[in-house]
Amino acid sequence: MASLPPIERYTPLPDVTLYRLPMQVFPSGFVGYAYVLLGLDVPTLIDTGSGFGRSTQDLLDGMRALNDEYGEPFQPTDIKRILITHGHVDHMGGLADMLRVTGGAPVGIHPLDRRVLTNYEERVVVATKNLHIYLERAGLSPERLAQMIDMYGFSKQHVRSVSVDFMLEEGQPLMGLHFYHVPGHCSGQVAIRIGDTLLSADHILARTSPHLAAESITHHTGVSHYRESLKKIACLPGITLTLGGHEEPIEDVYERIKHLQQRLDLKAERILDIIRSAGRPLTISDISKQLYQDKRGFDVLLALQEAGAHVEYLYDRGYLAIANLDEVQAKPNPALLYSIL
Ligand SMILES: [Zn+2]
Ligand SMILES: [Zn+2]
């Protein structure tokens, strides 16, 4: 069994202890973190893992270690509040398990991700439909498209709807926790500030650029929102430690944001180069193949969504034009061919 990173302990405020608990959230070995906050009015859990494979067991083992190894008078059943940073399965898929363990602790999430929790089954159907339309327009063959849709559905099968009890709203702090709405990676993504510590969830990670999908699939995602959300955090002074939903802690979040912004600029330039050097209009599928070479399985789908997010950003700003307008007028949903404007 792959070993997990250690539990880490932080003191974001004089009487508040924050524990970072590792979980294997996907069987591929992908690691995610939940956080337990002790010293607020009630013990608070931030994120719940995926509920997939060993994820919930890892989370419970981590919570029990707070008593056994760190001497905290705490058991998993003591959790009295659950905050979900965003509606992605590796952060909220374990929620039903945690509600069972805690006897129904109140759950909070940003309003734009509330429906992911309360109407999950509906959300999957609608998102799958939007993805289908998107992939057709991206230029996939019917066979490839069917493979992608199958893969998309697989990771979502075990999750069920749950109720939500309160909203995480920017400008409405809760027991010293400040919420910042940072859409882009996910519509209702929040970052949480406690003292000088920022829980950045998947908005800012130490090594990877967070996955972005086109806003035509889901509102409030995509490159435009993500860039605005990076600026929002860059304007918060005095953050000395940033802890993500994955990967290592970030010491200098301001430098990390600059780097992420440069990566976005480079990606945009690279797409323009790809179209220019092709000498003919290209689909999102064509662009994705060149932008993200050697991708397999689920990563192909992520690459298609990501390429589309950047193409959408360039198109919205007038860098690209659609080269097959006649076809767009005549057919229900043809592949779009992009050329440089
Ligand atoms: Zn995410
Ligand atoms: Zn994540």
XYZ file of C-alpha atoms and ligand atoms in Angstrom:
343
model
C 0.000 0.000 0.000
C 1.398 3.415 -0.947
C 2.435 5.439 2.083
C 0.818 8.806 2.757
C 2.514 12.059 3.717
C 2.528 12.655 7.491
C -0.145 14.500 9.435
C 0.965 18.115 9.921
C 0.041 20.426 12.803
C -0.191 24.240 12.614
C -1.222 27.051 14.961
C -2.909 29.696 12.755
C -4.240 31.635 15.796
C -2.998 31.525 19.426
C -5.654 29.070 20.656
C -6.517 27.394 17.380
C -4.836 24.212 16.146
C -5.090 23.125 12.539
C -4.306 19.557 11.483
C -3.674 18.525 7.901
C -4.845 14.937 7.343
C -3.692 13.024 4.241
C -5.929 10.652 2.265
C -5.508 8.630 -0.902
C -8.497 10.116 -2.702
C -8.213 8.121 -5.934
C -6.882 4.571 -6.404
C -4.227 5.983 -8.770
C -2.454 7.105 -5.586
C -3.608 10.732 -5.855
C -3.339 12.324 -2.405
C -5.686 14.963 -1.018
C -5.937 16.701 2.343
C -8.743 17.347 4.779
C -8.208 19.766 7.667
C -9.446 19.600 11.253
C -9.649 22.834 13.237
C -9.684 22.585 17.019
C -10.071 25.560 19.384
C -12.948 27.303 17.593
C -16.424 27.113 19.175
C -16.759 23.520 17.884
C -14.397 21.026 16.195
C -14.603 21.763 12.471
C -13.743 19.547 9.497
C -12.750 21.128 6.185
C -13.315 18.784 3.207
C -14.020 15.074 3.374
C -11.961 13.285 0.706
C -13.606 11.359 -2.119
C -15.391 8.536 -0.269
C -13.739 6.342 -2.906
C -11.505 3.318 -2.136
C -9.591 3.913 1.102
C -10.216 7.671 1.283
C -12.728 7.628 4.170
C -10.660 5.085 6.116
C -7.569 7.294 5.732
C -9.542 10.274 7.007
C -10.869 8.397 10.042
C -7.387 7.007 10.804
C -6.028 10.556 10.647
C -8.700 11.898 12.966
C -8.115 9.103 15.498
C -4.380 9.831 15.439
C -5.101 13.314 16.812
C -5.992 11.641 20.095
C -3.585 8.698 19.976
C -0.483 10.540 18.759
C -1.089 14.235 19.421
C -2.932 13.954 22.757
C -5.968 15.917 21.632
C -9.140 15.046 23.562
C -10.874 14.505 20.241
C -12.723 11.738 18.406
C -14.207 11.815 14.873
C -17.714 11.847 16.419
C -16.864 15.252 18.009
C -16.960 17.059 14.628
C -19.834 19.555 14.836
C -19.340 21.481 11.581
C -18.218 20.503 8.062
C -17.015 23.059 5.496
C -16.633 22.030 1.835
C -14.140 24.156 -0.113
C -15.651 23.229 -3.502
C -17.925 20.713 -5.164
C -15.350 18.338 -6.642
C -15.584 14.680 -5.779
C -12.127 14.451 -4.150
C -13.286 17.094 -1.627
C -16.975 16.285 -1.126
C -17.391 12.620 -2.159
C -16.789 11.491 1.447
C -19.435 13.804 2.878
C -22.153 11.145 3.281
C -19.659 8.976 5.229
C -18.728 11.905 7.472
C -22.385 12.758 8.102
C -22.883 9.176 9.300
C -19.823 9.344 11.577
C -20.770 12.726 13.057
C -24.495 12.063 13.354
C -25.303 14.794 10.835
C -22.924 17.700 11.515
C -24.127 20.930 9.794
C -22.590 21.406 6.340
C -21.532 24.694 4.712
C -20.489 25.407 1.111
C -20.469 28.395 -1.254
C -23.897 29.095 -2.821
C -22.601 28.387 -6.353
C -21.669 24.826 -5.381
C -24.690 24.167 -3.161
C -26.562 22.325 -5.922
C -23.633 19.938 -6.377
C -24.362 18.685 -2.857
C -28.144 18.961 -2.734
C -28.988 17.918 -6.331
C -26.030 15.748 -7.204
C -27.859 13.321 -9.495
C -29.424 16.196 -11.468
C -26.107 17.961 -11.607
C -24.332 14.924 -13.098
C -27.003 14.550 -15.811
C -26.872 18.251 -16.745
C -23.061 18.452 -16.620
C -22.786 15.293 -18.744
C -25.148 16.804 -21.315
C -23.130 20.035 -21.433
C -19.921 18.034 -21.748
C -21.406 16.026 -24.616
C -22.299 19.206 -26.533
C -18.876 20.655 -25.730
C -16.996 17.574 -26.991
C -19.013 17.476 -30.215
C -18.122 21.097 -30.796
C -14.489 20.318 -29.913
C -14.303 17.963 -32.890
C -14.244 14.473 -31.326
C -15.362 11.458 -33.346
C -18.554 9.773 -32.029
C -16.509 6.793 -30.716
C -14.013 8.966 -28.837
C -16.854 11.049 -27.514
C -18.656 7.978 -26.124
C -15.422 6.835 -24.403
C -14.984 10.233 -22.778
C -18.565 10.382 -21.515
C -18.240 6.876 -20.002
C -15.075 7.872 -18.198
C -16.640 11.068 -16.939
C -19.571 9.204 -15.365
C -17.493 6.513 -13.694
C -15.916 8.605 -10.912
C -19.297 10.077 -9.965
C -21.360 6.933 -9.428
C -20.927 6.475 -5.682
C -21.906 10.011 -4.597
C -25.439 10.828 -3.377
C -27.146 14.142 -2.613
C -27.038 15.490 0.945
C -28.572 18.587 2.528
C -26.695 21.841 3.118
C -27.205 23.864 6.293
C -25.380 27.166 5.784
C -23.512 29.179 3.147
C -19.854 30.185 3.001
C -20.080 33.782 1.812
C -17.351 36.294 1.245
C -17.670 39.149 3.765
C -19.458 36.940 6.290
C -16.775 35.521 8.592
C -17.482 32.585 10.863
C -15.610 32.281 14.184
C -12.520 34.015 12.775
C -12.616 32.168 9.447
C -12.769 34.471 6.408
C -14.059 33.093 3.114
C -12.957 34.308 -0.320
C -14.888 33.280 -3.413
C -12.269 32.276 -5.982
C -14.116 30.724 -8.957
C -12.260 29.306 -11.969
C -11.160 25.799 -11.033
C -14.710 25.289 -9.715
C -17.752 27.610 -9.648
C -18.122 27.779 -5.876
C -14.450 27.456 -4.952
C -13.604 29.208 -1.680
C -10.277 29.907 -0.014
C -10.394 30.199 3.789
C -8.200 32.556 5.795
C -7.422 31.950 9.468
C -5.011 34.523 10.874
C -2.092 34.639 8.440
C -2.763 31.134 7.118
C -4.684 30.569 3.894
C -6.382 27.295 3.044
C -6.271 27.629 -0.729
C -8.010 24.303 -1.523
C -7.471 23.704 -5.283
C -7.296 27.384 -6.238
C -3.530 27.617 -5.689
C -1.339 24.514 -5.481
C 2.391 24.278 -4.838
C 3.447 22.485 -8.033
C 0.628 22.112 -10.548
C -1.576 24.654 -12.258
C -5.099 23.744 -11.111
C -7.294 22.117 -13.743
C -9.507 24.572 -15.641
C -12.439 23.639 -17.854
C -14.314 25.788 -20.363
C -17.062 27.972 -18.945
C -19.338 26.728 -21.725
C -19.504 23.436 -19.756
C -20.044 24.964 -16.284
C -20.699 28.623 -15.437
C -18.152 30.477 -13.281
C -15.275 28.212 -14.278
C -12.612 28.895 -16.905
C -9.565 31.094 -17.410
C -11.199 34.533 -17.018
C -12.653 33.783 -13.593
C -9.475 32.011 -12.552
C -7.307 35.014 -13.424
C -9.604 37.335 -11.452
C -9.486 34.950 -8.509
C -5.673 34.873 -8.564
C -5.688 38.685 -8.413
C -8.090 38.594 -5.479
C -5.700 36.512 -3.380
C -2.669 38.536 -4.562
C -4.377 41.607 -3.031
C -4.753 40.035 0.438
C -1.758 41.247 2.430
C 0.143 39.301 5.063
C -0.423 35.644 4.165
C 2.588 33.752 5.530
C 1.500 30.156 4.935
C -0.757 28.643 2.266
C -2.063 25.094 2.540
C -3.727 23.483 -0.470
C -6.083 20.593 -0.967
C -3.155 18.702 -2.533
C 0.652 18.992 -2.645
C 3.037 20.768 -0.279
C 2.534 23.948 1.760
C 3.346 27.214 -0.085
C 5.546 29.687 1.771
C 5.269 32.606 -0.645
C 1.818 32.605 -2.173
C 2.437 35.942 -3.934
C 5.380 34.506 -5.900
C 3.376 31.377 -6.640
C 0.524 33.495 -8.051
C 2.945 35.365 -10.340
C 4.237 32.041 -11.608
C 0.692 30.740 -12.252
C -0.162 33.938 -14.135
C 2.947 33.524 -16.315
C 1.947 29.932 -17.047
C -1.477 31.143 -18.249
C 0.161 33.739 -20.515
C 2.494 31.110 -21.962
C -0.382 28.711 -22.584
C -2.275 31.397 -24.515
C 0.804 32.193 -26.643
C 1.410 28.514 -27.270
C -2.156 28.027 -28.594
C -1.762 30.981 -30.970
C 1.549 29.465 -32.136
C -0.045 26.055 -32.710
C -2.772 27.540 -34.912
C -0.332 29.824 -36.720
C 2.115 27.054 -37.548
C -0.646 24.645 -38.661
C -1.431 27.060 -41.476
C -5.108 26.047 -41.331
C -7.991 26.403 -38.842
C -7.985 23.861 -35.979
C -10.550 22.315 -33.627
C -10.116 22.223 -29.850
C -9.356 18.504 -30.215
C -6.514 19.296 -32.687
C -5.138 21.963 -30.361
C -5.418 19.736 -27.288
C -3.438 16.928 -28.970
C -0.543 19.286 -29.634
C -0.741 21.164 -26.359
C -0.913 18.052 -24.171
C 0.928 15.238 -25.923
C 1.078 11.627 -24.675
C -2.051 11.826 -22.510
C -3.965 8.624 -21.805
C -7.348 7.701 -20.326
C -9.023 10.305 -18.104
C -6.140 12.729 -18.717
C -7.274 13.058 -22.362
C -10.628 14.359 -21.149
C -8.956 16.783 -18.738
C -6.698 17.979 -21.587
C -9.691 18.572 -23.882
C -11.463 20.604 -21.193
C -8.323 22.582 -20.417
C -7.475 23.378 -24.054
C -11.054 24.574 -24.485
C -10.791 26.852 -21.452
C -7.800 28.635 -23.009
C -9.341 28.761 -26.501
C -12.517 30.258 -25.004
C -10.455 32.911 -23.222
C -8.673 33.871 -26.478
C -11.893 33.805 -28.501
C -13.753 36.012 -25.989
C -10.943 38.564 -26.244
C -10.925 38.661 -30.039
C -7.670 36.781 -30.696
C -9.472 33.949 -32.507
C -12.286 33.693 -35.023
C -14.496 30.811 -36.131
C -13.491 29.780 -39.652
C -16.497 27.599 -40.595
C -19.441 29.926 -39.968
C -21.448 28.513 -42.885
C -21.346 25.086 -41.292
C -22.243 26.542 -37.877
C -25.295 28.138 -39.458
C -26.373 25.019 -41.311
C -25.783 22.171 -38.807
C -27.045 21.662 -35.218
C -23.678 21.380 -33.425
C -20.673 21.042 -35.773
C -17.022 21.053 -34.693
C -15.781 24.644 -34.487
C -12.673 25.496 -36.467
C -10.574 28.302 -35.012
C -8.277 30.618 -36.912
C -6.210 33.617 -35.787
C -8.135 36.862 -36.087
Zn -10.958 20.552 -7.407
Zn -8.864 18.488 -5.529
